[in-house]
């Protein structure tokens, strides 16, 4: 079965797509082959849409089984589409790239360290998880520096010992491991889609990188 794919020639599939346990959101121009691979590989219903008129859905949407968080600039039509698949929280217009600044699963969330505390509290209440404000490998856009599912967390290999310790304390027994995608990119969120069923990586991801992903998420 396909383990790697590109999005209309771009290996950074995580920028364009957001995957949850039962559904995934992709741009309107997503090729049918791309949609079919996601459906079969990840066991999801694929929904075509835009967010604030943009195709970079992976950068603008995040969440867990309790709901989705997205840009406050989403249109009424886009918002209704999202709401038909779950509860939705909208970020302010000044810091709205939810998929970039938030990493989340059903156990925890990590947010950009510059996120206002009142917003952090809202995120925690909405997703019903404890929230850490931190960088990963010094990268504040934590949603692109890591990928979190309910079976594991793959983080940038640049993660510091202190960052790892903080993440481990909140993650409990959930496996955490380092890895890269697309021949060495440490921004793993840009090139990896995953849920508890399976994963698919950007087209340039090497066999070694795929093996590491399988190991961290327990697919071996």
JSON list of C-alpha atoms in Angstrom, two decimals:
[
{"chain": "A", "resi": 1, "resn": "UNK", "atom": "CA", "xyz": [0.00, 0.00, 0.00]},
{"chain": "A", "resi": 2, "resn": "UNK", "atom": "CA", "xyz": [1.15, 3.55, -0.75]},
{"chain": "A", "resi": 3, "resn": "UNK", "atom": "CA", "xyz": [3.30, 5.06, 2.01]},
{"chain": "A", "resi": 4, "resn": "UNK", "atom": "CA", "xyz": [4.30, 8.31, 0.31]},
{"chain": "A", "resi": 5, "resn": "UNK", "atom": "CA", "xyz": [2.50, 10.82, -1.86]},
{"chain": "A", "resi": 6, "resn": "UNK", "atom": "CA", "xyz": [2.67, 14.42, -3.07]},
{"chain": "A", "resi": 7, "resn": "UNK", "atom": "CA", "xyz": [-0.01, 17.07, -3.38]},
{"chain": "A", "resi": 8, "resn": "UNK", "atom": "CA", "xyz": [-0.06, 18.23, -7.00]},
{"chain": "A", "resi": 9, "resn": "UNK", "atom": "CA", "xyz": [3.73, 17.88, -7.12]},
{"chain": "A", "resi": 10, "resn": "UNK", "atom": "CA", "xyz": [4.43, 19.27, -3.63]},
{"chain": "A", "resi": 11, "resn": "UNK", "atom": "CA", "xyz": [5.87, 16.90, -1.02]},
{"chain": "A", "resi": 12, "resn": "UNK", "atom": "CA", "xyz": [4.66, 19.13, 1.84]},
{"chain": "A", "resi": 13, "resn": "UNK", "atom": "CA", "xyz": [1.34, 17.35, 2.21]},
{"chain": "A", "resi": 14, "resn": "UNK", "atom": "CA", "xyz": [0.87, 18.43, 5.83]},
{"chain": "A", "resi": 15, "resn": "UNK", "atom": "CA", "xyz": [0.54, 22.05, 4.76]},
{"chain": "A", "resi": 16, "resn": "UNK", "atom": "CA", "xyz": [-2.49, 21.28, 2.60]},
{"chain": "A", "resi": 17, "resn": "UNK", "atom": "CA", "xyz": [-4.27, 18.53, 4.53]},
{"chain": "A", "resi": 18, "resn": "UNK", "atom": "CA", "xyz": [-5.53, 17.99, 8.08]},
{"chain": "A", "resi": 19, "resn": "UNK", "atom": "CA", "xyz": [-6.31, 14.45, 9.18]},
{"chain": "A", "resi": 20, "resn": "UNK", "atom": "CA", "xyz": [-8.44, 13.36, 12.12]},
{"chain": "A", "resi": 21, "resn": "UNK", "atom": "CA", "xyz": [-9.53, 9.90, 13.21]},
{"chain": "A", "resi": 22, "resn": "UNK", "atom": "CA", "xyz": [-12.56, 9.63, 10.96]},
{"chain": "A", "resi": 23, "resn": "UNK", "atom": "CA", "xyz": [-12.26, 12.45, 8.46]},
{"chain": "A", "resi": 24, "resn": "UNK", "atom": "CA", "xyz": [-9.73, 14.58, 6.62]},
{"chain": "A", "resi": 25, "resn": "UNK", "atom": "CA", "xyz": [-9.97, 18.02, 5.06]},
{"chain": "A", "resi": 26, "resn": "UNK", "atom": "CA", "xyz": [-8.26, 18.75, 1.74]},
{"chain": "A", "resi": 27, "resn": "UNK", "atom": "CA", "xyz": [-8.28, 21.66, -0.75]},
{"chain": "A", "resi": 28, "resn": "UNK", "atom": "CA", "xyz": [-10.85, 21.90, -3.51]},
{"chain": "A", "resi": 29, "resn": "UNK", "atom": "CA", "xyz": [-8.20, 21.08, -6.12]},
{"chain": "A", "resi": 30, "resn": "UNK", "atom": "CA", "xyz": [-7.10, 17.84, -4.46]},
{"chain": "A", "resi": 31, "resn": "UNK", "atom": "CA", "xyz": [-6.71, 15.18, -7.19]},
{"chain": "A", "resi": 32, "resn": "UNK", "atom": "CA", "xyz": [-9.03, 12.19, -6.94]},
{"chain": "A", "resi": 33, "resn": "UNK", "atom": "CA", "xyz": [-6.02, 9.88, -6.67]},
{"chain": "A", "resi": 34, "resn": "UNK", "atom": "CA", "xyz": [-4.83, 11.84, -3.62]},
{"chain": "A", "resi": 35, "resn": "UNK", "atom": "CA", "xyz": [-8.30, 11.65, -2.06]},
{"chain": "A", "resi": 36, "resn": "UNK", "atom": "CA", "xyz": [-8.52, 7.91, -2.73]},
{"chain": "A", "resi": 37, "resn": "UNK", "atom": "CA", "xyz": [-5.14, 7.20, -1.13]},
{"chain": "A", "resi": 38, "resn": "UNK", "atom": "CA", "xyz": [-6.11, 9.10, 2.02]},
{"chain": "A", "resi": 39, "resn": "UNK", "atom": "CA", "xyz": [-9.44, 7.28, 2.25]},
{"chain": "A", "resi": 40, "resn": "UNK", "atom": "CA", "xyz": [-7.89, 3.84, 1.90]},
{"chain": "A", "resi": 41, "resn": "UNK", "atom": "CA", "xyz": [-4.68, 4.43, 3.85]},
{"chain": "A", "resi": 42, "resn": "UNK", "atom": "CA", "xyz": [-6.08, 6.39, 6.78]},
{"chain": "A", "resi": 43, "resn": "UNK", "atom": "CA", "xyz": [-9.63, 5.07, 6.89]},
{"chain": "A", "resi": 44, "resn": "UNK", "atom": "CA", "xyz": [-11.23, 8.51, 6.69]},
{"chain": "A", "resi": 45, "resn": "UNK", "atom": "CA", "xyz": [-13.96, 10.39, 4.89]},
{"chain": "A", "resi": 46, "resn": "UNK", "atom": "CA", "xyz": [-12.29, 13.13, 2.85]},
{"chain": "A", "resi": 47, "resn": "UNK", "atom": "CA", "xyz": [-13.92, 16.55, 2.71]},
{"chain": "A", "resi": 48, "resn": "UNK", "atom": "CA", "xyz": [-12.95, 19.13, 0.10]},
{"chain": "A", "resi": 49, "resn": "UNK", "atom": "CA", "xyz": [-13.03, 22.75, 1.25]},
{"chain": "A", "resi": 50, "resn": "UNK", "atom": "CA", "xyz": [-11.02, 25.91, 1.76]},
{"chain": "A", "resi": 51, "resn": "UNK", "atom": "CA", "xyz": [-10.29, 27.89, 4.93]},
{"chain": "A", "resi": 52, "resn": "UNK", "atom": "CA", "xyz": [-10.30, 31.69, 4.62]},
{"chain": "A", "resi": 53, "resn": "UNK", "atom": "CA", "xyz": [-10.33, 31.00, 0.90]},
{"chain": "A", "resi": 54, "resn": "UNK", "atom": "CA", "xyz": [-6.96, 29.24, 1.10]},
{"chain": "A", "resi": 55, "resn": "UNK", "atom": "CA", "xyz": [-5.74, 25.75, 0.23]},
{"chain": "A", "resi": 56, "resn": "UNK", "atom": "CA", "xyz": [-3.27, 25.56, 3.15]},
{"chain": "A", "resi": 57, "resn": "UNK", "atom": "CA", "xyz": [-5.75, 23.69, 5.32]},
{"chain": "A", "resi": 58, "resn": "UNK", "atom": "CA", "xyz": [-3.10, 21.85, 7.33]},
{"chain": "A", "resi": 59, "resn": "UNK", "atom": "CA", "xyz": [-1.72, 25.18, 8.50]},
{"chain": "A", "resi": 60, "resn": "UNK", "atom": "CA", "xyz": [-5.13, 26.61, 9.41]},
{"chain": "A", "resi": 61, "resn": "UNK", "atom": "CA", "xyz": [-6.92, 23.70, 11.10]},
{"chain": "A", "resi": 62, "resn": "UNK", "atom": "CA", "xyz": [-6.17, 21.43, 14.06]},
{"chain": "A", "resi": 63, "resn": "UNK", "atom": "CA", "xyz": [-8.05, 19.55, 16.78]},
{"chain": "A", "resi": 64, "resn": "UNK", "atom": "CA", "xyz": [-8.89, 16.26, 18.45]},
{"chain": "A", "resi": 65, "resn": "UNK", "atom": "CA", "xyz": [-11.98, 14.13, 19.04]},
{"chain": "A", "resi": 66, "resn": "UNK", "atom": "CA", "xyz": [-13.55, 16.94, 21.08]},
{"chain": "A", "resi": 67, "resn": "UNK", "atom": "CA", "xyz": [-13.48, 19.52, 18.31]},
{"chain": "A", "resi": 68, "resn": "UNK", "atom": "CA", "xyz": [-11.58, 21.53, 15.74]},
{"chain": "A", "resi": 69, "resn": "UNK", "atom": "CA", "xyz": [-9.80, 24.87, 16.01]},
{"chain": "A", "resi": 70, "resn": "UNK", "atom": "CA", "xyz": [-9.42, 27.08, 12.98]},
{"chain": "A", "resi": 71, "resn": "UNK", "atom": "CA", "xyz": [-8.88, 30.59, 11.72]},
{"chain": "A", "resi": 72, "resn": "UNK", "atom": "CA", "xyz": [-11.26, 33.31, 12.75]},
{"chain": "A", "resi": 73, "resn": "UNK", "atom": "CA", "xyz": [-11.10, 34.46, 9.13]},
{"chain": "A", "resi": 74, "resn": "UNK", "atom": "CA", "xyz": [-12.95, 31.38, 7.90]},
{"chain": "A", "resi": 75, "resn": "UNK", "atom": "CA", "xyz": [-16.01, 32.31, 5.87]},
{"chain": "A", "resi": 76, "resn": "UNK", "atom": "CA", "xyz": [-19.55, 31.46, 6.95]},
{"chain": "A", "resi": 77, "resn": "UNK", "atom": "CA", "xyz": [-19.77, 28.72, 4.31]},
{"chain": "A", "resi": 78, "resn": "UNK", "atom": "CA", "xyz": [-16.41, 27.19, 5.37]},
{"chain": "A", "resi": 79, "resn": "UNK", "atom": "CA", "xyz": [-17.46, 27.35, 9.02]},
{"chain": "A", "resi": 80, "resn": "UNK", "atom": "CA", "xyz": [-20.70, 25.51, 8.32]},
{"chain": "A", "resi": 81, "resn": "UNK", "atom": "CA", "xyz": [-18.81, 22.74, 6.55]},
{"chain": "A", "resi": 82, "resn": "UNK", "atom": "CA", "xyz": [-16.51, 22.29, 9.54]},
{"chain": "A", "resi": 83, "resn": "UNK", "atom": "CA", "xyz": [-19.39, 22.44, 12.02]},
{"chain": "A", "resi": 84, "resn": "UNK", "atom": "CA", "xyz": [-21.10, 19.57, 10.24]},
{"chain": "A", "resi": 85, "resn": "UNK", "atom": "CA", "xyz": [-18.18, 17.39, 11.38]},
{"chain": "A", "resi": 86, "resn": "UNK", "atom": "CA", "xyz": [-17.87, 18.56, 14.99]},
{"chain": "A", "resi": 87, "resn": "UNK", "atom": "CA", "xyz": [-17.55, 21.46, 17.38]},
{"chain": "A", "resi": 88, "resn": "UNK", "atom": "CA", "xyz": [-15.46, 24.36, 16.11]},
{"chain": "A", "resi": 89, "resn": "UNK", "atom": "CA", "xyz": [-13.47, 27.05, 17.93]},
{"chain": "A", "resi": 90, "resn": "UNK", "atom": "CA", "xyz": [-12.27, 30.12, 16.03]},
{"chain": "A", "resi": 91, "resn": "UNK", "atom": "CA", "xyz": [-8.99, 31.88, 16.80]},
{"chain": "A", "resi": 92, "resn": "UNK", "atom": "CA", "xyz": [-8.57, 35.63, 16.73]},
{"chain": "A", "resi": 93, "resn": "UNK", "atom": "CA", "xyz": [-7.53, 37.35, 13.54]},
{"chain": "A", "resi": 94, "resn": "UNK", "atom": "CA", "xyz": [-4.05, 38.21, 14.85]},
{"chain": "A", "resi": 95, "resn": "UNK", "atom": "CA", "xyz": [-2.87, 34.64, 15.52]},
{"chain": "A", "resi": 96, "resn": "UNK", "atom": "CA", "xyz": [-5.04, 32.38, 13.43]},
{"chain": "A", "resi": 97, "resn": "UNK", "atom": "CA", "xyz": [-2.88, 29.72, 11.77]},
{"chain": "A", "resi": 98, "resn": "UNK", "atom": "CA", "xyz": [-4.18, 27.05, 14.14]},
{"chain": "A", "resi": 99, "resn": "UNK", "atom": "CA", "xyz": [-2.44, 24.13, 12.43]},
{"chain": "A", "resi": 100, "resn": "UNK", "atom": "CA", "xyz": [0.90, 25.89, 12.69]},
{"chain": "A", "resi": 101, "resn": "UNK", "atom": "CA", "xyz": [0.70, 27.08, 16.28]},
{"chain": "A", "resi": 102, "resn": "UNK", "atom": "CA", "xyz": [-1.09, 24.15, 17.95]},
{"chain": "A", "resi": 103, "resn": "UNK", "atom": "CA", "xyz": [-0.15, 20.47, 18.27]},
{"chain": "A", "resi": 104, "resn": "UNK", "atom": "CA", "xyz": [-2.96, 18.31, 19.65]},
{"chain": "A", "resi": 105, "resn": "UNK", "atom": "CA", "xyz": [-4.31, 14.83, 20.26]},
{"chain": "A", "resi": 106, "resn": "UNK", "atom": "CA", "xyz": [-6.83, 13.45, 22.75]},
{"chain": "A", "resi": 107, "resn": "UNK", "atom": "CA", "xyz": [-4.34, 13.59, 25.62]},
{"chain": "A", "resi": 108, "resn": "UNK", "atom": "CA", "xyz": [-2.58, 16.95, 25.32]},
{"chain": "A", "resi": 109, "resn": "UNK", "atom": "CA", "xyz": [-1.94, 20.09, 23.36]},
{"chain": "A", "resi": 110, "resn": "UNK", "atom": "CA", "xyz": [1.21, 22.13, 22.82]},
{"chain": "A", "resi": 111, "resn": "UNK", "atom": "CA", "xyz": [0.91, 25.74, 21.69]},
{"chain": "A", "resi": 112, "resn": "UNK", "atom": "CA", "xyz": [3.12, 28.51, 20.36]},
{"chain": "A", "resi": 113, "resn": "UNK", "atom": "CA", "xyz": [4.81, 30.15, 23.39]},
{"chain": "A", "resi": 114, "resn": "UNK", "atom": "CA", "xyz": [3.53, 33.55, 22.29]},
{"chain": "A", "resi": 115, "resn": "UNK", "atom": "CA", "xyz": [-0.11, 32.53, 22.56]},
{"chain": "A", "resi": 116, "resn": "UNK", "atom": "CA", "xyz": [-2.03, 34.76, 25.00]},
{"chain": "A", "resi": 117, "resn": "UNK", "atom": "CA", "xyz": [-2.85, 32.95, 28.25]},
{"chain": "A", "resi": 118, "resn": "UNK", "atom": "CA", "xyz": [-6.58, 33.58, 27.88]},
{"chain": "A", "resi": 119, "resn": "UNK", "atom": "CA", "xyz": [-6.45, 31.82, 24.49]},
{"chain": "A", "resi": 120, "resn": "UNK", "atom": "CA", "xyz": [-4.47, 28.94, 25.99]},
{"chain": "A", "resi": 121, "resn": "UNK", "atom": "CA", "xyz": [-7.18, 28.51, 28.63]},
{"chain": "A", "resi": 122, "resn": "UNK", "atom": "CA", "xyz": [-9.88, 28.48, 25.95]},
{"chain": "A", "resi": 123, "resn": "UNK", "atom": "CA", "xyz": [-7.94, 25.88, 23.95]},
{"chain": "A", "resi": 124, "resn": "UNK", "atom": "CA", "xyz": [-7.56, 23.70, 27.03]},
{"chain": "A", "resi": 125, "resn": "UNK", "atom": "CA", "xyz": [-11.26, 23.91, 27.86]},
{"chain": "A", "resi": 126, "resn": "UNK", "atom": "CA", "xyz": [-12.38, 23.36, 24.28]},
{"chain": "A", "resi": 127, "resn": "UNK", "atom": "CA", "xyz": [-10.15, 20.35, 23.54]},
{"chain": "A", "resi": 128, "resn": "UNK", "atom": "CA", "xyz": [-10.46, 19.10, 27.15]},
{"chain": "A", "resi": 129, "resn": "UNK", "atom": "CA", "xyz": [-6.71, 18.51, 27.50]},
{"chain": "A", "resi": 130, "resn": "UNK", "atom": "CA", "xyz": [-3.81, 20.01, 29.46]},
{"chain": "A", "resi": 131, "resn": "UNK", "atom": "CA", "xyz": [-1.84, 22.53, 27.41]},
{"chain": "A", "resi": 132, "resn": "UNK", "atom": "CA", "xyz": [1.88, 23.31, 27.31]},
{"chain": "A", "resi": 133, "resn": "UNK", "atom": "CA", "xyz": [3.28, 26.60, 26.03]},
{"chain": "A", "resi": 134, "resn": "UNK", "atom": "CA", "xyz": [6.68, 25.79, 24.54]},
{"chain": "A", "resi": 135, "resn": "UNK", "atom": "CA", "xyz": [8.85, 25.44, 21.47]},
{"chain": "A", "resi": 136, "resn": "UNK", "atom": "CA", "xyz": [9.96, 22.16, 19.93]},
{"chain": "A", "resi": 137, "resn": "UNK", "atom": "CA", "xyz": [13.58, 22.26, 18.88]},
{"chain": "A", "resi": 138, "resn": "UNK", "atom": "CA", "xyz": [13.40, 26.01, 19.36]},
{"chain": "A", "resi": 139, "resn": "UNK", "atom": "CA", "xyz": [10.63, 26.15, 16.75]},
{"chain": "A", "resi": 140, "resn": "UNK", "atom": "CA", "xyz": [7.57, 28.11, 17.96]},
{"chain": "A", "resi": 141, "resn": "UNK", "atom": "CA", "xyz": [5.28, 26.76, 15.21]},
{"chain": "A", "resi": 142, "resn": "UNK", "atom": "CA", "xyz": [4.87, 23.53, 17.14]},
{"chain": "A", "resi": 143, "resn": "UNK", "atom": "CA", "xyz": [2.15, 22.21, 14.84]},
{"chain": "A", "resi": 144, "resn": "UNK", "atom": "CA", "xyz": [4.72, 21.89, 12.09]},
{"chain": "A", "resi": 145, "resn": "UNK", "atom": "CA", "xyz": [7.60, 20.78, 14.33]},
{"chain": "A", "resi": 146, "resn": "UNK", "atom": "CA", "xyz": [5.77, 17.61, 15.37]},
{"chain": "A", "resi": 147, "resn": "UNK", "atom": "CA", "xyz": [2.88, 15.27, 14.60]},
{"chain": "A", "resi": 148, "resn": "UNK", "atom": "CA", "xyz": [0.71, 13.90, 17.42]},
{"chain": "A", "resi": 149, "resn": "UNK", "atom": "CA", "xyz": [-1.79, 11.04, 17.28]},
{"chain": "A", "resi": 150, "resn": "UNK", "atom": "CA", "xyz": [-3.36, 8.95, 20.02]},
{"chain": "A", "resi": 151, "resn": "UNK", "atom": "CA", "xyz": [-0.64, 6.33, 19.54]},
{"chain": "A", "resi": 152, "resn": "UNK", "atom": "CA", "xyz": [2.50, 8.47, 19.57]},
{"chain": "A", "resi": 153, "resn": "UNK", "atom": "CA", "xyz": [4.22, 11.78, 18.92]},
{"chain": "A", "resi": 154, "resn": "UNK", "atom": "CA", "xyz": [6.92, 12.31, 16.29]},
{"chain": "A", "resi": 155, "resn": "UNK", "atom": "CA", "xyz": [9.00, 15.41, 17.01]},
{"chain": "A", "resi": 156, "resn": "UNK", "atom": "CA", "xyz": [11.78, 17.35, 15.36]},
{"chain": "A", "resi": 157, "resn": "UNK", "atom": "CA", "xyz": [15.21, 15.84, 16.08]},
{"chain": "A", "resi": 158, "resn": "UNK", "atom": "CA", "xyz": [16.26, 19.29, 17.28]},
{"chain": "A", "resi": 159, "resn": "UNK", "atom": "CA", "xyz": [14.11, 18.98, 20.40]},
{"chain": "A", "resi": 160, "resn": "UNK", "atom": "CA", "xyz": [16.10, 19.93, 23.50]},
{"chain": "A", "resi": 161, "resn": "UNK", "atom": "CA", "xyz": [16.42, 17.79, 26.60]},
{"chain": "A", "resi": 162, "resn": "UNK", "atom": "CA", "xyz": [14.34, 20.28, 28.57]},
{"chain": "A", "resi": 163, "resn": "UNK", "atom": "CA", "xyz": [11.60, 20.41, 25.92]},
{"chain": "A", "resi": 164, "resn": "UNK", "atom": "CA", "xyz": [11.49, 16.62, 25.78]},
{"chain": "A", "resi": 165, "resn": "UNK", "atom": "CA", "xyz": [11.25, 16.38, 29.55]},
{"chain": "A", "resi": 166, "resn": "UNK", "atom": "CA", "xyz": [8.31, 18.80, 29.63]},
{"chain": "A", "resi": 167, "resn": "UNK", "atom": "CA", "xyz": [6.56, 16.93, 26.83]},
{"chain": "A", "resi": 168, "resn": "UNK", "atom": "CA", "xyz": [7.11, 13.54, 28.45]},
{"chain": "A", "resi": 169, "resn": "UNK", "atom": "CA", "xyz": [5.66, 14.77, 31.74]},
{"chain": "A", "resi": 170, "resn": "UNK", "atom": "CA", "xyz": [2.38, 15.74, 30.09]},
{"chain": "A", "resi": 171, "resn": "UNK", "atom": "CA", "xyz": [2.29, 12.82, 27.62]},
{"chain": "A", "resi": 172, "resn": "UNK", "atom": "CA", "xyz": [2.44, 10.09, 30.25]},
{"chain": "A", "resi": 173, "resn": "UNK", "atom": "CA", "xyz": [2.98, 6.68, 28.62]},
{"chain": "A", "resi": 174, "resn": "UNK", "atom": "CA", "xyz": [2.42, 7.92, 25.07]},
{"chain": "A", "resi": 175, "resn": "UNK", "atom": "CA", "xyz": [5.56, 7.15, 23.00]},
{"chain": "A", "resi": 176, "resn": "UNK", "atom": "CA", "xyz": [7.59, 10.15, 21.87]},
{"chain": "A", "resi": 177, "resn": "UNK", "atom": "CA", "xyz": [10.33, 9.85, 19.28]},
{"chain": "A", "resi": 178, "resn": "UNK", "atom": "CA", "xyz": [12.36, 11.99, 16.92]},
{"chain": "A", "resi": 179, "resn": "UNK", "atom": "CA", "xyz": [12.37, 11.76, 13.16]},
{"chain": "A", "resi": 180, "resn": "UNK", "atom": "CA", "xyz": [12.40, 13.62, 9.87]},
{"chain": "A", "resi": 181, "resn": "UNK", "atom": "CA", "xyz": [10.48, 13.58, 6.60]},
{"chain": "A", "resi": 182, "resn": "UNK", "atom": "CA", "xyz": [11.23, 14.33, 2.95]},
{"chain": "A", "resi": 183, "resn": "UNK", "atom": "CA", "xyz": [14.95, 13.51, 3.09]},
{"chain": "A", "resi": 184, "resn": "UNK", "atom": "CA", "xyz": [15.86, 15.31, 6.28]},
{"chain": "A", "resi": 185, "resn": "UNK", "atom": "CA", "xyz": [13.22, 17.96, 6.96]},
{"chain": "A", "resi": 186, "resn": "UNK", "atom": "CA", "xyz": [12.87, 18.50, 10.71]},
{"chain": "A", "resi": 187, "resn": "UNK", "atom": "CA", "xyz": [9.50, 20.18, 10.20]},
{"chain": "A", "resi": 188, "resn": "UNK", "atom": "CA", "xyz": [7.77, 16.81, 10.33]},
{"chain": "A", "resi": 189, "resn": "UNK", "atom": "CA", "xyz": [4.29, 18.34, 10.39]},
{"chain": "A", "resi": 190, "resn": "UNK", "atom": "CA", "xyz": [4.81, 19.69, 6.88]},
{"chain": "A", "resi": 191, "resn": "UNK", "atom": "CA", "xyz": [5.33, 16.25, 5.37]},
{"chain": "A", "resi": 192, "resn": "UNK", "atom": "CA", "xyz": [3.38, 13.72, 7.42]},
{"chain": "A", "resi": 193, "resn": "UNK", "atom": "CA", "xyz": [-0.30, 12.85, 7.85]},
{"chain": "A", "resi": 194, "resn": "UNK", "atom": "CA", "xyz": [-1.25, 10.37, 10.56]},
{"chain": "A", "resi": 195, "resn": "UNK", "atom": "CA", "xyz": [-3.99, 9.07, 12.81]},
{"chain": "A", "resi": 196, "resn": "UNK", "atom": "CA", "xyz": [-4.23, 6.00, 15.03]},
{"chain": "A", "resi": 197, "resn": "UNK", "atom": "CA", "xyz": [-4.96, 3.79, 12.00]},
{"chain": "A", "resi": 198, "resn": "UNK", "atom": "CA", "xyz": [-2.01, 4.59, 9.74]},
{"chain": "A", "resi": 199, "resn": "UNK", "atom": "CA", "xyz": [0.11, 7.33, 8.18]},
{"chain": "A", "resi": 200, "resn": "UNK", "atom": "CA", "xyz": [1.25, 8.68, 4.84]},
{"chain": "A", "resi": 201, "resn": "UNK", "atom": "CA", "xyz": [4.36, 10.79, 4.26]},
{"chain": "A", "resi": 202, "resn": "UNK", "atom": "CA", "xyz": [5.60, 13.26, 1.66]},
{"chain": "A", "resi": 203, "resn": "UNK", "atom": "CA", "xyz": [6.89, 11.78, -1.58]},
{"chain": "A", "resi": 204, "resn": "UNK", "atom": "CA", "xyz": [10.59, 12.42, -0.83]},
{"chain": "A", "resi": 205, "resn": "UNK", "atom": "CA", "xyz": [10.52, 10.59, 2.50]},
{"chain": "A", "resi": 206, "resn": "UNK", "atom": "CA", "xyz": [13.18, 7.88, 2.61]},
{"chain": "A", "resi": 207, "resn": "UNK", "atom": "CA", "xyz": [12.81, 4.27, 3.66]},
{"chain": "A", "resi": 208, "resn": "UNK", "atom": "CA", "xyz": [14.75, 4.96, 6.83]},
{"chain": "A", "resi": 209, "resn": "UNK", "atom": "CA", "xyz": [12.46, 7.87, 7.70]},
{"chain": "A", "resi": 210, "resn": "UNK", "atom": "CA", "xyz": [9.39, 5.72, 7.03]},
{"chain": "A", "resi": 211, "resn": "UNK", "atom": "CA", "xyz": [10.74, 3.06, 9.35]},
{"chain": "A", "resi": 212, "resn": "UNK", "atom": "CA", "xyz": [11.24, 5.61, 12.08]},
{"chain": "A", "resi": 213, "resn": "UNK", "atom": "CA", "xyz": [7.68, 6.89, 11.67]},
{"chain": "A", "resi": 214, "resn": "UNK", "atom": "CA", "xyz": [6.31, 3.33, 11.87]},
{"chain": "A", "resi": 215, "resn": "UNK", "atom": "CA", "xyz": [8.33, 2.71, 15.02]},
{"chain": "A", "resi": 216, "resn": "UNK", "atom": "CA", "xyz": [7.21, 5.86, 16.86]},
{"chain": "A", "resi": 217, "resn": "UNK", "atom": "CA", "xyz": [3.53, 5.40, 16.03]},
{"chain": "A", "resi": 218, "resn": "UNK", "atom": "CA", "xyz": [3.56, 1.68, 16.69]},
{"chain": "A", "resi": 219, "resn": "UNK", "atom": "CA", "xyz": [2.79, 0.49, 13.17]},
{"chain": "A", "resi": 220, "resn": "UNK", "atom": "CA", "xyz": [5.69, -1.97, 13.01]}
]
